[in-house]
Coordinates of C-alpha atoms and ligand atoms in Angstrom, one line a residue:
X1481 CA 7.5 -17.8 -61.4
X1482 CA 5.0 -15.0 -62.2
X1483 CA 5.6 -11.3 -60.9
X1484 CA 2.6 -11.6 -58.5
X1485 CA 4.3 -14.8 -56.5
X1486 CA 7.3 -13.5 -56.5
X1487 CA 6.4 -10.3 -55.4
X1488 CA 4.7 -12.1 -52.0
X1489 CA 7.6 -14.3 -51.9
X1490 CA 9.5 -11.0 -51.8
X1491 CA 7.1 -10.1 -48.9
X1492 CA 7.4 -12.9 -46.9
X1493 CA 11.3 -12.4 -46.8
X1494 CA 11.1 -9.2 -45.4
X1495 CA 8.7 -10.1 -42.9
X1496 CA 10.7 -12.7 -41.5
X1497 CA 13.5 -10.7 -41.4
X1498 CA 12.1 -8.3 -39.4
X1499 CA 10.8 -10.7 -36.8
X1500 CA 14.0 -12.0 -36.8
X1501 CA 16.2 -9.5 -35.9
X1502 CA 13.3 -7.9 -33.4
X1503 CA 13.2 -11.7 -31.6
X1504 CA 16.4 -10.8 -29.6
X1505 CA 14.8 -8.4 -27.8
X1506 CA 11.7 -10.2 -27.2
X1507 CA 13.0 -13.4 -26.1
X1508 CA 14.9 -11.8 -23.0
X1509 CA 12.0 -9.5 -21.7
X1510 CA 11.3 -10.7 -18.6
X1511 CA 7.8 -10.4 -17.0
X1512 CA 7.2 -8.9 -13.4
X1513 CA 3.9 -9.1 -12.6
X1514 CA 3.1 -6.3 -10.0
X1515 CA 0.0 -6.6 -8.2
X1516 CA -2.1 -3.9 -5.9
X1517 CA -5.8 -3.3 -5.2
X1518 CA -5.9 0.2 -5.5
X1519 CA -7.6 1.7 -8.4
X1520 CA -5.7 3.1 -11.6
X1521 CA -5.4 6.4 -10.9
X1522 CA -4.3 5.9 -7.0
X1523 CA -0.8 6.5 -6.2
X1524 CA 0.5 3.3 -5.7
X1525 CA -0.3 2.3 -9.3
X1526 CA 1.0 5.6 -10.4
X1527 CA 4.4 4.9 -8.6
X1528 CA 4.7 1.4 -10.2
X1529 CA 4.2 3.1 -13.1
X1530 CA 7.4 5.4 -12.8
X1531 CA 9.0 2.3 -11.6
X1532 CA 8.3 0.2 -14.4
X1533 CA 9.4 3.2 -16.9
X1534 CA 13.2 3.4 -14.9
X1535 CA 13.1 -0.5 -15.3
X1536 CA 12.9 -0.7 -18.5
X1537 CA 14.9 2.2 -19.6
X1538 CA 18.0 0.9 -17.3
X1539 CA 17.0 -2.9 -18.4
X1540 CA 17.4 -1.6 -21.9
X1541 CA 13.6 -3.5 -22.3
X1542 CA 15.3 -6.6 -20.7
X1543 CA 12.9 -6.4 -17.6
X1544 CA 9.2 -5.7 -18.3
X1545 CA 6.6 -4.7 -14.9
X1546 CA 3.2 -5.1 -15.8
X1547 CA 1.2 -3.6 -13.6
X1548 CA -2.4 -5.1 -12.3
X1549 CA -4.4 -2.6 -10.0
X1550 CA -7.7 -3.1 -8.5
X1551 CA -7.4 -6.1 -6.8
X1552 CA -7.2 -8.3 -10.4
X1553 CA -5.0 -10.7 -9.0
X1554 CA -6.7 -10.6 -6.2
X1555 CA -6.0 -9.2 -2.2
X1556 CA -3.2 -7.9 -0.8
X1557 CA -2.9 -11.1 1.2
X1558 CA -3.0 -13.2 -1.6
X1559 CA -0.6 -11.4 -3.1
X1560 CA 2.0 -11.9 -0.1
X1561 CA 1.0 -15.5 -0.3
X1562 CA 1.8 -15.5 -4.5
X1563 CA 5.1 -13.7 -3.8
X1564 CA 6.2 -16.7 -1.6
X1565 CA 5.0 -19.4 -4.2
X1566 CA 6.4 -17.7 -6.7
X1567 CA 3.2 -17.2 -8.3
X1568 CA 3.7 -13.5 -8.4
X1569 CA 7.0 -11.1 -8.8
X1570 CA 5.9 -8.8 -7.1
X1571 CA 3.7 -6.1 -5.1
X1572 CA 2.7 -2.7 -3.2
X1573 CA 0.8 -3.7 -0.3
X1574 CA -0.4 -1.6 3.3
X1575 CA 0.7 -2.9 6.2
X1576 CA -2.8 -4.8 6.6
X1577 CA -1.7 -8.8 5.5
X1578 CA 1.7 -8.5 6.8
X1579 CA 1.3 -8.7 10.5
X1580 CA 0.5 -12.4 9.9
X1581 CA 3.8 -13.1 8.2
X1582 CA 6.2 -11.4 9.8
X1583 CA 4.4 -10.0 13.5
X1584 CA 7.0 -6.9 14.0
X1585 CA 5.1 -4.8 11.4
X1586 CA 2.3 -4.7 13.9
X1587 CA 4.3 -1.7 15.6
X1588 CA 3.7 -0.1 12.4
X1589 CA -0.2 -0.4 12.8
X1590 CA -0.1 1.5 16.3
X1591 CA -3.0 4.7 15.7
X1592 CA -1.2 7.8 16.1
X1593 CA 2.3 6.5 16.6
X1594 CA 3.4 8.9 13.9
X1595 CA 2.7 13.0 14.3
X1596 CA 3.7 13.7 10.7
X1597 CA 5.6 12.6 8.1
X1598 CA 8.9 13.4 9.1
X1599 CA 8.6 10.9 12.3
X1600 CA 7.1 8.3 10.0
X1601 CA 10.8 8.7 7.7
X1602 CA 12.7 8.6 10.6
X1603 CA 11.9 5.1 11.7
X1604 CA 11.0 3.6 8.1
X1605 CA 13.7 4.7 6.4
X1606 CA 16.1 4.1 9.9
X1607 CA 17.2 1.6 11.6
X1608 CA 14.1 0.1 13.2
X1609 CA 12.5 0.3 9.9
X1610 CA 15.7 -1.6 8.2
X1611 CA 15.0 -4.5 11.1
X1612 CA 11.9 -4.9 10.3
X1613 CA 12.3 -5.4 6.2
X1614 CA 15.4 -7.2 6.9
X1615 CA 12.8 -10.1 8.6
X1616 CA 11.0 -11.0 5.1
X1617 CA 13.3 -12.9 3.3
X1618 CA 13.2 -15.5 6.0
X1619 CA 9.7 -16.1 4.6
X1620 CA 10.7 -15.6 1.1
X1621 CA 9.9 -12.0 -0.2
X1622 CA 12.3 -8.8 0.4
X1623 CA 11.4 -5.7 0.6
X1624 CA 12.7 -2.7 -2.0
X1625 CA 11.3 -0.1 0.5
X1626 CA 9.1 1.8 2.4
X1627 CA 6.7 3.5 0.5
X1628 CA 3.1 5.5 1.6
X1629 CA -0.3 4.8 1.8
X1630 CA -1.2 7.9 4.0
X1631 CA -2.6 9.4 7.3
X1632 CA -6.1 7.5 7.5
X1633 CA -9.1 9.1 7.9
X1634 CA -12.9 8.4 8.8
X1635 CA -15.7 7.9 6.7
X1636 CA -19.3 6.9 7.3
X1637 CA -23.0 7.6 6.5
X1638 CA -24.4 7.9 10.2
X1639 CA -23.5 11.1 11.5
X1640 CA -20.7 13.7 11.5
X1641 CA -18.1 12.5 13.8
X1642 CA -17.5 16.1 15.7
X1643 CA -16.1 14.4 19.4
X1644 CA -15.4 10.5 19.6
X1645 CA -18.6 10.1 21.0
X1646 CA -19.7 10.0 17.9
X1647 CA -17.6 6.7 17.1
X1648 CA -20.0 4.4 19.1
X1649 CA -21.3 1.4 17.5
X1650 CA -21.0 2.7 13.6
X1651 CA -19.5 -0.2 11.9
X1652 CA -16.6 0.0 10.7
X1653 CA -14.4 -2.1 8.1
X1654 CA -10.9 -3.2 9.0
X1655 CA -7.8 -3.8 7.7
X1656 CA -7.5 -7.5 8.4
X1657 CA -5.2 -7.0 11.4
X1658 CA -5.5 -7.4 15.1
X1659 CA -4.6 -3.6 15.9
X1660 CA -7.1 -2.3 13.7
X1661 CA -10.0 -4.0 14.7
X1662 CA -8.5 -3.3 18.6
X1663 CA -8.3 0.3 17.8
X1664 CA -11.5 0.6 16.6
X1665 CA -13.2 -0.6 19.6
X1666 CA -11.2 1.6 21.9
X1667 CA -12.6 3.6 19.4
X1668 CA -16.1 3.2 20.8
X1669 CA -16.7 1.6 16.9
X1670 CA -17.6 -1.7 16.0
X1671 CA -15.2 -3.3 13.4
X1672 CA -15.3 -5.6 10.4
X1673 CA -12.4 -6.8 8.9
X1674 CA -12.5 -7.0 5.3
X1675 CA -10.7 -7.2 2.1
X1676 CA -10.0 -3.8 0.8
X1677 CA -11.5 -5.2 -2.8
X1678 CA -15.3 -6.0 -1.1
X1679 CA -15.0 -2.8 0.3
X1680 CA -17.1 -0.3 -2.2
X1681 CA -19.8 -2.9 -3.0
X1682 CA -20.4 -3.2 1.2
X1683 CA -20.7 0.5 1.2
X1684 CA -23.2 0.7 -0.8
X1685 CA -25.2 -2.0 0.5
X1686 CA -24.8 -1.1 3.5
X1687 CA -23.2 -4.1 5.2
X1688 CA -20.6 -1.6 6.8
X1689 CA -21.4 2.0 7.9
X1690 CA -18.0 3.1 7.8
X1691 CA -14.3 3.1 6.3
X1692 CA -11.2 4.5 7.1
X1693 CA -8.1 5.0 4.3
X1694 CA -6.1 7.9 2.9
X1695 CA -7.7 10.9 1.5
X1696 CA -6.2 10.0 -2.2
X1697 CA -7.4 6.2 -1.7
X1698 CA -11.0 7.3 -0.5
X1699 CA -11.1 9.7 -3.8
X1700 CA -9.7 7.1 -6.3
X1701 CA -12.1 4.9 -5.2
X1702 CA -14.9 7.2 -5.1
X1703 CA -16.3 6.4 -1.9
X1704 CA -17.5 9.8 -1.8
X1705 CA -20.3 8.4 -4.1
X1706 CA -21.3 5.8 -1.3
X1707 CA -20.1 7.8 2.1
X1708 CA -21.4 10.9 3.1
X1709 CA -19.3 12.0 6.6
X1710 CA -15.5 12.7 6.5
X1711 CA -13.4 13.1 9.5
X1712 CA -10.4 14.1 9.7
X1713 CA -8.7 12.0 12.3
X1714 CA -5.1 10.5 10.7
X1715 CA -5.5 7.7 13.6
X1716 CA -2.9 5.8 11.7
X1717 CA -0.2 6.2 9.5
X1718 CA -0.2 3.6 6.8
X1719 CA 3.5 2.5 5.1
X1720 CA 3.0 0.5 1.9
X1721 CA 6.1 -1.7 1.1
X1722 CA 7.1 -2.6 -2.2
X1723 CA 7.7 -6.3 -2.0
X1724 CA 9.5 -8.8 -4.7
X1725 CA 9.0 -12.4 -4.6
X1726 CA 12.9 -14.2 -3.2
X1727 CA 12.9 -16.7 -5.2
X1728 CA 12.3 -14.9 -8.1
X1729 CA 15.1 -11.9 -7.4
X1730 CA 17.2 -14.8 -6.2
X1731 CA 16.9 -16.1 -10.2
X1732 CA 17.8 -12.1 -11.6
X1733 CA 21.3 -11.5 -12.7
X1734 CA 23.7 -9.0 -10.8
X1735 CA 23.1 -6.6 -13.4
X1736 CA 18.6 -6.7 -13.0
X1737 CA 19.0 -7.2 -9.2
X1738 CA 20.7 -3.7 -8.6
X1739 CA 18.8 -1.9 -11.7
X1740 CA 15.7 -3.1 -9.3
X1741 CA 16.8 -1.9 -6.2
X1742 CA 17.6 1.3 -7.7
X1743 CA 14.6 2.1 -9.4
X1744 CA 12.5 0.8 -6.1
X1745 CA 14.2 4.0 -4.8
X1746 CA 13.5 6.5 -6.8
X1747 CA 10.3 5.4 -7.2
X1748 CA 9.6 5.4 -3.3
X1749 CA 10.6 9.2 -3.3
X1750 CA 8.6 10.1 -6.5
X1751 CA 5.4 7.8 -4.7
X1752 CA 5.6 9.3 -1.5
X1753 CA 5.5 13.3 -3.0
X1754 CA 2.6 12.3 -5.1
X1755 CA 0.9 11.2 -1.1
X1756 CA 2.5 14.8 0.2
X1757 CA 0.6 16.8 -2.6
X1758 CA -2.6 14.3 -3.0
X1759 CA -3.1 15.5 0.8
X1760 CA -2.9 18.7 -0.2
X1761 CA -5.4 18.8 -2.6
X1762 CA -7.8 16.2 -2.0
X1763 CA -10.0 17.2 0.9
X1764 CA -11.5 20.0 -1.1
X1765 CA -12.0 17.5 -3.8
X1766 CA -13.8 15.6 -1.7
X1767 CA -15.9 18.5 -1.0
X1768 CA -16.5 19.3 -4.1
X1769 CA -17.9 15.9 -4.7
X1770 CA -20.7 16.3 -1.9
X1771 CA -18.6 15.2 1.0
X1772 CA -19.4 17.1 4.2
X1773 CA -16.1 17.5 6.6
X1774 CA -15.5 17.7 10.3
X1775 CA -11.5 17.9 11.9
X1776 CA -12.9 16.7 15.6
X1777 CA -10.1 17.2 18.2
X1778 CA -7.8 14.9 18.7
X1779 CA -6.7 14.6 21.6
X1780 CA -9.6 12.5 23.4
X1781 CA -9.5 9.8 20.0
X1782 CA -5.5 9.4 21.5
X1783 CA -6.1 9.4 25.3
X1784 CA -8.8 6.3 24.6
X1785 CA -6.4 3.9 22.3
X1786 CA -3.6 4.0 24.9
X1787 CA -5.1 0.7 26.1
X1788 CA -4.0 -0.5 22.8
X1789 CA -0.9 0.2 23.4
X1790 CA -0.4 -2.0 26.2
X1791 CA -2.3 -4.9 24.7
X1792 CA -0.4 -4.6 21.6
X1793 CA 3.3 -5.6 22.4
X1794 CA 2.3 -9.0 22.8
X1795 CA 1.1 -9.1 19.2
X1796 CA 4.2 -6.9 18.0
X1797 CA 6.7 -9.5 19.8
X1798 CA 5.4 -12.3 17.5
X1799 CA 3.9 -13.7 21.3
X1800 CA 7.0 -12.5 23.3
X1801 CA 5.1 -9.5 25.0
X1802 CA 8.8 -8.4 26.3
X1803 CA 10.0 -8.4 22.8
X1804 CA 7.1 -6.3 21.4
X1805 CA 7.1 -3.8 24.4
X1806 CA 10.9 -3.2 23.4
X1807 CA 10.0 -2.6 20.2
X1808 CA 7.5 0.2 21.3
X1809 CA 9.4 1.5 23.4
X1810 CA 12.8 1.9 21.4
X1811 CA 10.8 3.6 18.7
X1812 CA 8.7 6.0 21.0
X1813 CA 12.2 6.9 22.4
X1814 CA 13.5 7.5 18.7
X1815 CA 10.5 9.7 18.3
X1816 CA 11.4 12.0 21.8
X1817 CA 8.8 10.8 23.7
Ligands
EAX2059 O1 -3.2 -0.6 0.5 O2 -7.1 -2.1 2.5 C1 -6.9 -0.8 2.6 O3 -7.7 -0.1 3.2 C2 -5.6 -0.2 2.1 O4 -5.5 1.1 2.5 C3 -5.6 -0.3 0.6 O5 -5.8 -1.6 0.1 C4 -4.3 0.1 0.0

């Protein structure tokens, strides 16, 4: 044997023993697909990001989250319907799809149920928000928390909206929910549900006049490049809840399940302060980017949805209006009112 074949003989050794000793650790990651249709920079993808980082550190790389923003697997209901195939490990979704699965969460979609924060905590995080998680796994998904979307606000191309009257007929697009669209013509608007991932493309055509999210969703989806008119109106408060597929937790060991759970938590907290200071800051950003800003008074947008209300329990009881009214009104008394 010459120098030159032994030398790549020589080579080839090492290489394999490299890949060797590294296959270990390869063979056991385990994928979690994570999907969400926000863009990159939004929070949600930002939170999975910091979840993904505790998983794998506490999984010692065992357990790997990939994360897939901007609708690349597709909507937020898809992505509920993937998580019950199986298709899909796991995702951070509004409240939007869920009201179809599981028809409780429709108390979440009330407009101005929540004042601030603190009230929205309160029941997520309490025991009316534990009842309603605790229904998914009877359609195969669990929830690992409550996370946050945002107040929702206005925007549109019309006009400024300084009083409500200023709502009638500019279409809007939904959520794909009954509440929403109900809302919105209490509003005085005319709704169109739609997927959130059509939404900038029927901005800028104009098949919608109108949108309504979070100020840090509006911004990471630059809207502001398609929407002239912000209002500030937080007529809902949006949850987002982290969701993992049954069957696939059901197949984690002990060990993965709680590492999970865990990091699901801290990752809620670290997701829900990025919302607090996005709101903070964001406004002015959207300013800055040629936005023009009204903060119309509030208290006429609540006095005409209060029809909703009453329409709603129905929904919210899953068809047992009784139910649903319940519902309403145990939260409404947990909130002092
Ligand atoms: O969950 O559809 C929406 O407007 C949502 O706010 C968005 O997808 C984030």
């Amino acid at each position: 044997m010459n120098m030159r074949s032994k030398l790549t003989k020589l080579g080839v050794v090492a290489v394999l023993s490299v890949l060797l000793a590294a296959a270990p650790a390869f063979a056991k990651a385990k994928i979690i697909k994570v999907s969400s249709t926000t863009q990159p920079t939004h929070i949600y993808n930002i939170g999975l990001k910091h979840f993904a980082d505790i998983v794998k550190e506490k999984s010692h790389g065992e357990l790997e989250v990939q994360i897939f923003p901007a609708a690349q697997l597709g909507s937020e209901r898809d992505a509920v319907e993937g998580l019950q195939l199986g298709t899909l490990e796991m995702t951070l979704t509004s409240t939007g799809p869920l009201g179809n699965f599981v028809p409780e969460i429709k108390l979440l979609n009330l407009p101005f149920l929540f004042k601030n924060r603190d009230e929205a905590y309160k029941i997520l995080d309490g025991e009316i928000g534990t009842q309603i998680a605790n229904k998914f796994p009877a359609i195969g998904i669990r929830s690992l928390g409550w996370y946050e979307n945002g107040f929702r606000h206005i925007t549109n191309n019309v006009r400024p909206i300084d009083s409500l009257k200023d709502m009638k007929g500019i279409k809007i697009r939904v959520m794909e929910d009954s509440l929403f669209i109900a809302t919105m013509k209490s509003l005085g608007a005319s709704p169109l549900p739609m997927a959130f991932g059509e939404l900038y493309t029927a901005l800028e055509q104009g098949t919608v006049d109108a949108q309504e999210n979070p100020l840090v969703n509006i911004d990471a989806s630059r809207f502001y490049e398609v929407q002239k008119y912000l209002a500030i109106t937080g007529h809902f408060y949006s949850p987002a809840m982290l969701l993992v597929s049954e069957i696939f937790f059901q197949g984690l060991s002990q060990e993965h399940k709680d590492i999970i759970i865990s990091a699901a938590t801290s990752a809620r907290d670290f997701e829900r302060n990025l919302s607090i200071e996005g709101d903070k800051t964001t406004e002015a950003k959207l300013v800055s980017n040629g936005m023009i800003v009204s903060h119309p008074d509030k208290a006429e947008f609540v006095k005409a949805v209060v029809p909703v209300y009453k329409a709603a329990a129905k929904d919210i009881g899953g068809g047992d209006a009784a139910a649903g009214q319940a519902l309403i009104d145990k939260t409404l008394k947990e909130l002092g009112r």
